[in-house]
Amino acid sequence: MTVHLVPGQNAPLPSRVLRFRAVDATPIDVSALIVDGDLRTLSSDHFVFYNQRRAAGVELEADGTVRLQLDEVDAAAAGVLCVVSVDPASPNGPSTLSREGLSATLTDENGRPLVVFDVPLVGSEAAAICLEIYRRGTEWKVRAVGQGYDGGLAELVTRHGVEVDEPAHPVAEEVPATPGPAGIPLDPAHSFERAWMIFEDAARSAASFRSSRDYAQARLDDELSESVADPSTRNSPAVVQSQARAQERCDALVAEAQRKFDGETSQLADELRAIDPLLPRSLATFESAAWTSPVTGSAVTDGLRLGELSAPDLGELRVPFCVHYPLGRPLWIVGDPAEAAPVVAALAARMLVASPAAQRLEVVDLSGSLRTFTEPLGALLASPVVSSASDITARLTALSESVDLAEMAARSGIRDTLPEPRLVILGDFPHGFGAEDAARIVHLADHGPAVGTSLIIVGDSASADSDPGVAVLERIAQQVPTSGVLTVSDPWTGNDWILTPDRLPDHPLHRASVLDSLTGQ
């Protein structure tokens, strides 16, 4: 089946042998760049074009198509950029790609079309990256890019690390960003994957921006050092002019990288706004209509939103950070219980709506910090909230025995006796908990997920050095600090992001609306 992509959209590739072709009203050439995780070409030998027609796994064929044998692509490569540019053999023809009519196609070895992308352009580009074919684990995927370059092929390849004889200078004039995608179909059963695709797009855009910015600065440093290498001329007017031109080139490169990054992040923001009302509540923001509209039937979900990712050098870019659901390990909200309460409530609300079956709450809350969350949800409590330290051990023992019985029933095939799914919130940990309670919590963490019991731990881990049970929990839990910085390294470029956990809305009416929706689901 042929997939028609829109800018920024990803799709899996069912074939390891592909052909890339493109058509346009303007005579064009196709080419390819074999790149690393920062979208920098591995070497000049990894640029496949009309004067260098082959590299490992990539070949420009006589019929004007690029043939890709993905299993033979250099093992160091993260992907292949499929490029079009104005045909240099037509000097009297149009100098830019046509604004409408540029279409890129990937076919399998037998010529069956797999992917079609109608590339949107603003009308001044002489070259464009149409598609990015990239590794994802052991598989390959394709992303619609649609990034144009006014300076033509020389500018495009220079931006991606290829040295050319006459490098093109970027055009300083601002070019309007390509409009973001709208009305993109969303399969609710794969919402988690869609959220991670957006994160991946953001990670690669950020890596490309940082790489271009660092390259511009490194080139400026080299040029400034070279200009003063000769002591006899270092203070001459010619050197001053040379340094000024070097600074201008650096500024222009950074401005172009910023323009490209701003356009890409604008598209991502548009996509996030478009899909937020379509996401299940476990993944949607609390501003989404999903939290205010009546819920009909059982919402399908495969993920849980924890918060937003950002980076100090990336401006206003924010992308959701989600984990797969059902959770395989407990969440530990690290911080003062009162400060953590809005974060705990936000995560618990999403977990309560994520389960296909109605969950019941089990809560330990010695300080009363979770009262504004638990009191409106009294109907969901399986047992009264534990507010005294003397009752903690008995509650944990009962929960552990319930999980053990449920495991035995499941192994025996007696499904009718399985208890309702439980969300266990252990506040104020480890204060007030007994010496053996940490071991009971570890037991719940190990065996609970298999029978529908999930854990949220709230408190600090200061006693981990002296308490082996707390140390084990610290090691196996997904920690989410309410203050300070949690750094998340993305798996595609290895760059660091800062996680800001979501909180239940501050406004009383908005918060009440979210909590009411939990008991009315």
XYZ file of C-alpha atoms in Angstrom:
521
model
C 0.000 0.000 0.000
C 1.301 3.445 -0.922
C 1.694 5.917 1.976
C 1.233 9.621 1.182
C 3.332 11.612 3.630
C 3.006 15.177 4.902
C 5.963 17.232 6.211
C 7.446 15.722 9.363
C 5.520 12.449 9.089
C 7.325 9.111 9.485
C 6.529 5.681 8.114
C 8.131 2.219 8.368
C 9.829 0.769 5.298
C 8.795 -2.783 4.376
C 11.642 -3.225 1.882
C 15.448 -3.055 2.248
C 15.966 -2.355 -1.474
C 14.503 0.961 -2.630
C 14.553 3.431 -5.476
C 14.194 7.173 -4.954
C 12.914 9.256 -7.850
C 11.465 12.746 -8.135
C 9.575 14.744 -10.766
C 9.201 18.493 -11.087
C 8.151 21.049 -13.667
C 11.782 22.238 -13.602
C 14.523 19.889 -14.933
C 16.128 18.372 -11.846
C 18.865 16.032 -10.678
C 18.626 13.622 -7.758
C 21.428 12.849 -5.327
C 21.973 11.396 -1.850
C 23.975 12.142 1.293
C 24.943 9.352 3.685
C 24.930 10.998 7.114
C 25.613 10.419 10.802
C 23.253 11.045 13.706
C 23.867 14.814 13.462
C 22.970 14.738 9.736
C 26.609 15.420 8.809
C 27.924 13.519 5.786
C 30.352 10.759 6.839
C 32.907 11.966 4.271
C 33.074 13.491 0.801
C 32.973 9.904 -0.543
C 29.478 9.555 0.948
C 27.941 12.191 -1.323
C 26.369 10.386 -4.311
C 25.669 12.684 -7.305
C 26.260 12.991 -11.040
C 30.071 13.241 -10.646
C 30.335 10.493 -8.007
C 27.721 7.885 -8.684
C 28.377 5.201 -6.054
C 28.920 4.660 -2.351
C 28.291 1.586 -0.215
C 24.601 0.719 -0.560
C 23.713 3.832 -2.595
C 23.984 4.267 -6.371
C 22.822 6.907 -8.850
C 21.535 4.970 -11.839
C 21.444 5.969 -15.489
C 17.675 6.533 -15.469
C 17.971 9.347 -12.907
C 16.970 7.355 -9.820
C 18.904 6.583 -6.653
C 18.988 2.886 -5.776
C 19.407 2.062 -2.076
C 20.406 -1.320 -0.684
C 19.966 -0.572 2.997
C 21.731 -3.691 4.282
C 24.896 -2.543 2.492
C 24.915 1.068 3.732
C 27.957 1.991 5.836
C 27.470 0.670 9.390
C 28.489 4.089 10.773
C 25.627 5.798 8.943
C 22.465 6.895 10.734
C 20.585 7.648 7.542
C 20.462 8.713 3.908
C 19.134 12.084 2.745
C 17.396 11.983 -0.645
C 18.005 15.272 -2.453
C 16.824 17.096 -5.573
C 18.407 20.145 -7.200
C 18.068 22.256 -10.323
C 19.682 20.539 -13.298
C 23.040 22.280 -13.925
C 22.945 20.984 -17.509
C 20.133 23.454 -18.228
C 21.863 26.834 -17.695
C 19.207 28.722 -19.617
C 16.325 27.007 -17.876
C 14.639 27.923 -14.577
C 17.062 28.631 -11.712
C 14.727 27.395 -8.970
C 12.555 24.413 -8.287
C 8.908 24.936 -9.126
C 6.692 26.028 -6.264
C 4.158 23.343 -7.111
C 4.664 19.990 -8.732
C 7.755 18.602 -6.979
C 6.898 15.043 -5.974
C 9.229 12.431 -4.469
C 8.583 8.688 -4.592
C 10.145 5.627 -2.977
C 9.497 2.324 -4.699
C 10.539 -1.209 -3.905
C 12.838 -3.212 -6.168
C 9.904 -4.214 -8.386
C 8.798 -0.634 -8.921
C 5.807 -0.719 -6.566
C 5.398 2.707 -4.926
C 5.799 2.603 -1.150
C 5.916 6.303 -0.268
C 4.846 9.466 -2.084
C 5.643 12.967 -0.790
C 4.461 16.132 -2.528
C 7.182 18.537 -1.405
C 5.919 22.003 -0.338
C 8.223 24.864 -1.385
C 8.012 28.640 -1.110
C 9.313 29.219 -4.640
C 12.919 30.384 -4.240
C 14.704 27.085 -3.579
C 17.241 25.629 -6.000
C 17.697 22.396 -4.008
C 15.725 20.484 -1.397
C 15.958 17.485 0.905
C 12.865 15.462 0.095
C 13.145 12.392 2.313
C 15.307 11.104 5.141
C 15.716 7.331 5.311
C 17.055 6.464 8.749
C 17.788 3.561 11.048
C 15.548 2.801 13.992
C 17.085 -0.099 15.880
C 17.419 -2.913 13.364
C 14.733 -1.456 11.092
C 14.617 1.462 8.662
C 12.052 4.248 8.428
C 11.406 7.217 6.161
C 10.584 10.790 7.132
C 9.157 13.506 4.890
C 11.495 16.522 5.207
C 10.817 19.111 2.487
C 13.684 21.471 3.494
C 14.691 23.835 0.678
C 17.926 25.759 0.040
C 18.027 28.953 -1.995
C 21.765 28.529 -2.615
C 21.251 25.267 -4.471
C 23.079 21.977 -4.130
C 26.366 23.608 -3.045
C 24.680 25.290 -0.084
C 22.771 22.145 0.850
C 25.789 19.863 0.942
C 27.918 22.491 2.691
C 25.351 22.639 5.475
C 25.760 18.873 5.874
C 29.530 18.809 6.048
C 30.646 18.381 2.410
C 33.430 20.716 1.315
C 32.916 22.106 -2.190
C 35.210 24.190 -4.388
C 32.907 27.229 -4.287
C 30.799 27.037 -1.165
C 27.537 28.860 -1.477
C 26.823 31.690 0.931
C 23.489 31.475 2.683
C 20.859 33.991 1.779
C 20.253 36.297 4.732
C 16.742 37.197 3.623
C 14.079 35.565 5.740
C 12.064 32.916 3.922
C 8.591 32.130 5.242
C 8.459 28.783 7.049
C 6.536 25.999 5.389
C 3.105 25.689 6.968
C 2.849 22.916 9.507
C 0.824 19.766 8.894
C -2.871 19.843 9.676
C -5.483 17.124 9.955
C -2.861 14.360 10.243
C -4.580 11.005 10.866
C -3.972 9.513 14.298
C -4.453 5.887 15.255
C -5.351 5.942 18.983
C -3.853 2.490 19.428
C -0.454 3.881 18.377
C -0.575 7.248 20.120
C 2.550 6.489 22.150
C 4.509 5.766 18.977
C 3.258 9.021 17.454
C 4.426 10.970 20.518
C 7.871 9.381 20.236
C 7.997 10.123 16.517
C 7.487 13.798 17.373
C 10.199 13.568 20.027
C 12.497 11.987 17.456
C 11.772 14.723 14.930
C 12.521 17.354 17.582
C 15.729 15.575 18.603
C 17.024 15.381 15.046
C 16.067 18.986 14.289
C 17.827 20.121 17.462
C 20.930 18.072 16.629
C 21.053 19.533 13.117
C 20.686 23.071 14.474
C 23.406 22.577 17.074
C 25.706 20.969 14.518
C 25.275 23.836 12.069
C 25.790 26.413 14.801
C 28.914 24.653 16.118
C 30.262 24.247 12.588
C 29.806 27.956 11.895
C 31.615 28.886 15.116
C 34.435 26.407 14.501
C 34.936 27.721 10.966
C 34.966 31.296 12.276
C 37.585 30.393 14.876
C 39.766 28.783 12.196
C 39.415 31.762 9.873
C 40.209 34.268 12.630
C 43.249 32.256 13.697
C 44.444 32.042 10.102
C 44.004 35.809 9.597
C 46.477 36.628 12.388
C 48.933 33.843 11.677
C 51.310 36.217 9.899
C 52.638 38.769 12.451
C 53.578 41.222 9.688
C 49.970 41.651 8.494
C 47.825 40.886 11.536
C 46.985 44.555 12.183
C 46.490 45.543 8.548
C 43.170 46.870 7.146
C 42.981 43.809 4.890
C 42.985 41.488 7.902
C 40.321 43.562 9.627
C 38.146 43.308 6.514
C 38.822 39.575 6.272
C 37.780 39.086 9.884
C 34.609 41.103 9.330
C 33.705 38.950 6.319
C 34.367 35.792 8.348
C 32.059 37.058 11.082
C 29.385 37.882 8.512
C 29.613 34.357 7.068
C 29.321 32.880 10.555
C 26.332 35.063 11.420
C 24.642 34.185 8.135
C 25.154 30.445 8.691
C 23.768 30.654 12.228
C 20.820 32.749 11.043
C 20.027 30.210 8.329
C 20.282 27.341 10.813
C 18.001 29.228 13.191
C 15.484 29.909 10.405
C 15.442 26.242 9.440
C 15.114 25.138 13.071
C 12.333 27.643 13.772
C 10.415 26.393 10.728
C 10.769 22.764 11.765
C 9.794 23.391 15.380
C 6.810 25.447 14.219
C 5.659 22.424 12.236
C 6.076 20.203 15.303
C 4.100 22.651 17.448
C 1.335 22.674 14.836
C 1.281 18.881 14.804
C 1.101 18.713 18.607
C -1.801 21.164 18.650
C -3.565 19.192 15.918
C -3.301 15.797 17.605
C -3.787 16.825 21.261
C -7.624 16.694 21.085
C -7.359 13.266 19.421
C -5.048 11.686 21.998
C -6.380 9.456 24.778
C -6.460 11.205 28.140
C -3.403 9.350 29.406
C -1.321 11.153 26.755
C -3.226 14.404 26.242
C -2.507 17.690 27.996
C -4.991 18.717 30.666
C -6.046 21.550 28.331
C -7.210 18.997 25.754
C -10.887 18.570 24.994
C -10.337 14.895 25.813
C -10.533 15.847 29.504
C -13.775 17.804 29.161
C -15.679 15.774 26.570
C -17.788 12.784 27.638
C -15.901 9.497 27.361
C -17.663 6.888 25.280
C -16.489 3.296 25.411
C -13.019 2.169 26.502
C -10.290 4.465 25.259
C -7.370 2.537 23.778
C -3.989 3.722 25.027
C -0.439 2.487 24.928
C 1.378 5.296 26.714
C 1.488 7.648 29.669
C 2.551 11.291 29.521
C 4.999 12.324 32.272
C 5.684 15.916 31.271
C 7.506 18.135 28.771
C 11.078 18.152 27.516
C 13.050 21.292 26.759
C 16.650 22.461 26.455
C 18.189 25.810 27.481
C 19.650 26.522 24.041
C 16.527 25.601 22.053
C 14.262 28.504 22.932
C 10.561 27.749 23.253
C 10.678 24.198 21.887
C 8.638 21.844 24.098
C 7.858 18.212 23.312
C 5.933 15.672 25.402
C 7.817 12.942 27.206
C 5.824 9.712 27.400
C 6.522 6.211 28.679
C 4.969 2.973 27.549
C 1.887 1.758 29.401
C 1.260 -0.556 31.246
C 4.275 0.413 33.345
C 6.864 -2.253 33.968
C 8.307 -0.488 37.008
C 7.117 1.948 39.676
C 7.234 5.731 39.415
C 9.087 7.490 42.229
C 8.196 11.162 42.590
C 11.216 12.565 44.399
C 10.726 15.637 46.569
C 8.843 17.156 49.465
C 5.358 15.551 49.652
C 3.525 18.896 49.611
C 5.477 20.103 46.578
C 5.094 16.722 44.865
C 1.323 16.516 45.362
C 0.281 18.225 42.058
C 2.720 16.009 40.125
C 1.453 12.861 41.858
C -2.148 13.869 41.149
C -1.392 14.488 37.460
C 0.309 11.118 36.994
C -2.302 9.256 39.026
C -5.117 10.851 37.006
C -3.535 9.664 33.771
C -2.876 6.193 35.150
C -6.473 5.864 36.330
C -7.758 6.520 32.799
C -5.044 4.463 31.092
C -6.192 1.064 32.300
C -8.800 -0.698 30.139
C -10.517 -1.819 33.367
C -11.592 0.475 36.199
C -8.802 0.859 38.756
C -9.201 1.238 42.511
C -6.954 3.446 44.636
C -4.855 2.381 47.632
C -3.192 5.387 49.306
C -0.741 6.003 52.143
C -0.765 9.709 53.057
C 0.675 10.429 56.498
C 1.128 14.169 55.960
C -2.263 14.771 54.326
C -0.555 16.357 51.300
C -2.649 14.248 48.886
C -5.981 15.055 50.515
C -7.103 17.498 47.803
C -6.651 14.644 45.321
C -8.028 11.688 47.299
C -11.086 13.321 48.880
C -12.880 14.033 45.564
C -12.078 10.446 44.500
C -13.543 8.680 47.508
C -15.606 6.445 45.237
C -12.410 5.031 43.729
C -10.767 4.131 47.047
C -10.531 0.387 47.635
C -9.770 1.016 51.322
C -9.597 4.079 53.591
C -6.490 6.229 53.148
C -3.705 5.166 55.535
C -2.943 8.244 57.640
C -1.137 6.580 60.570
C 2.303 4.992 60.390
C 1.095 2.113 62.549
C -1.236 0.980 59.750
C 1.298 0.947 56.900
C 2.713 -2.547 57.410
C -0.736 -4.165 57.587
C -1.842 -2.436 54.362
C 1.333 -3.419 52.482
C 1.039 -6.995 53.738
C -2.569 -7.207 52.553
C -1.625 -5.801 49.148
C 1.275 -8.249 48.788
C -0.963 -11.195 49.687
C -3.584 -10.003 47.197
C -0.960 -9.857 44.436
C 0.301 -13.343 45.321
C -3.230 -14.796 45.228
C -3.893 -13.061 41.926
C -0.709 -14.571 40.464
C -1.751 -18.031 41.636
C -5.230 -17.587 40.143
C -3.768 -16.378 36.859
C -1.418 -19.373 36.642
C -4.359 -21.670 37.322
C -6.503 -19.996 34.699
C -9.104 -18.857 37.275
C -9.690 -15.413 35.830
C -12.967 -14.818 37.653
C -11.176 -14.454 40.993
C -8.668 -11.808 39.879
C -8.980 -8.587 41.918
C -9.677 -5.226 40.353
C -6.601 -3.385 39.051
C -5.033 -1.253 41.777
C -3.080 1.987 41.717
C -1.064 2.123 44.942
C 0.232 5.566 46.010
C 2.754 5.488 48.861
C 3.206 9.024 50.139
C 5.849 10.351 52.568
C 8.200 7.425 51.853
C 10.313 6.286 53.681
C 9.278 8.283 56.772
C 6.952 6.260 58.980
C 7.580 3.040 57.053
C 8.921 0.034 58.984
C 12.198 -1.818 58.487
C 10.590 -4.552 56.349
C 8.193 -2.328 54.420
C 10.684 -1.505 51.659
C 11.015 -5.238 50.927
C 7.216 -5.517 50.681
C 7.157 -2.585 48.245
C 9.883 -4.245 46.150
C 7.705 -7.376 46.067
C 4.734 -5.295 44.840
C 6.946 -3.638 42.221
C 8.198 -7.013 40.952
C 4.887 -8.908 40.894
C 2.175 -6.257 40.781
C 2.320 -5.214 37.086
C 1.477 -8.750 35.940
C -1.861 -8.624 37.795
C -2.757 -4.976 37.220
C -1.183 -3.343 40.294
C 0.819 -0.163 39.646
C 2.927 1.847 42.091
C 3.629 5.535 42.658
C 6.137 6.249 45.439
C 6.376 9.781 46.845
C 9.250 11.023 48.999
C 13.037 11.210 49.115
C 15.761 8.607 48.770
C 18.179 10.016 51.326
C 18.217 6.727 53.266
C 19.168 4.633 50.220
C 22.803 4.468 51.370
C 21.839 2.850 54.683
C 18.708 0.867 53.771
C 19.181 -1.925 51.175
C 15.450 -2.072 50.442
C 15.283 1.645 49.666
C 18.419 1.287 47.514
C 16.729 -1.462 45.466
C 13.648 0.714 44.949
C 15.829 3.632 43.918
C 17.483 1.421 41.318
C 14.350 -0.138 39.790
C 12.000 2.872 39.855
C 11.547 5.559 37.201
C 12.480 8.648 39.214
C 10.729 11.945 38.504
C 12.040 14.853 40.606
C 9.605 17.657 41.394
C 12.451 20.149 41.789
C 15.931 20.346 40.388
C 16.698 18.905 36.956
C 16.037 15.482 35.469
C 18.133 15.011 32.356
C 16.808 12.725 29.639
C 19.155 11.669 26.826
C 17.327 11.021 23.579
C 18.190 7.671 21.934
C 18.736 9.076 18.417
C 21.356 11.799 18.887
C 22.392 11.344 22.527
C 21.658 14.980 23.360
C 20.291 15.945 26.771
C 16.826 17.318 27.522
C 15.306 18.610 30.742
C 12.066 17.012 31.951
C 9.485 19.245 33.602
C 6.816 16.934 35.055
C 3.162 17.770 34.453
C 1.038 18.994 37.349
C -2.674 18.962 37.955
C -4.143 22.320 36.839
C -3.820 25.155 39.365
C -7.203 26.694 38.695
C -9.768 25.160 41.111
C -12.504 24.793 38.479
C -10.150 23.241 35.941
C -8.711 20.886 38.559
C -12.195 19.907 39.712
C -13.225 19.222 36.115
C -10.302 16.811 35.668
C -11.042 14.995 38.938
C -14.770 14.807 38.176
C -13.970 13.160 34.860
C -12.188 10.341 36.710
C -15.222 9.299 38.703
C -17.529 9.731 35.737
C -15.537 7.679 33.236
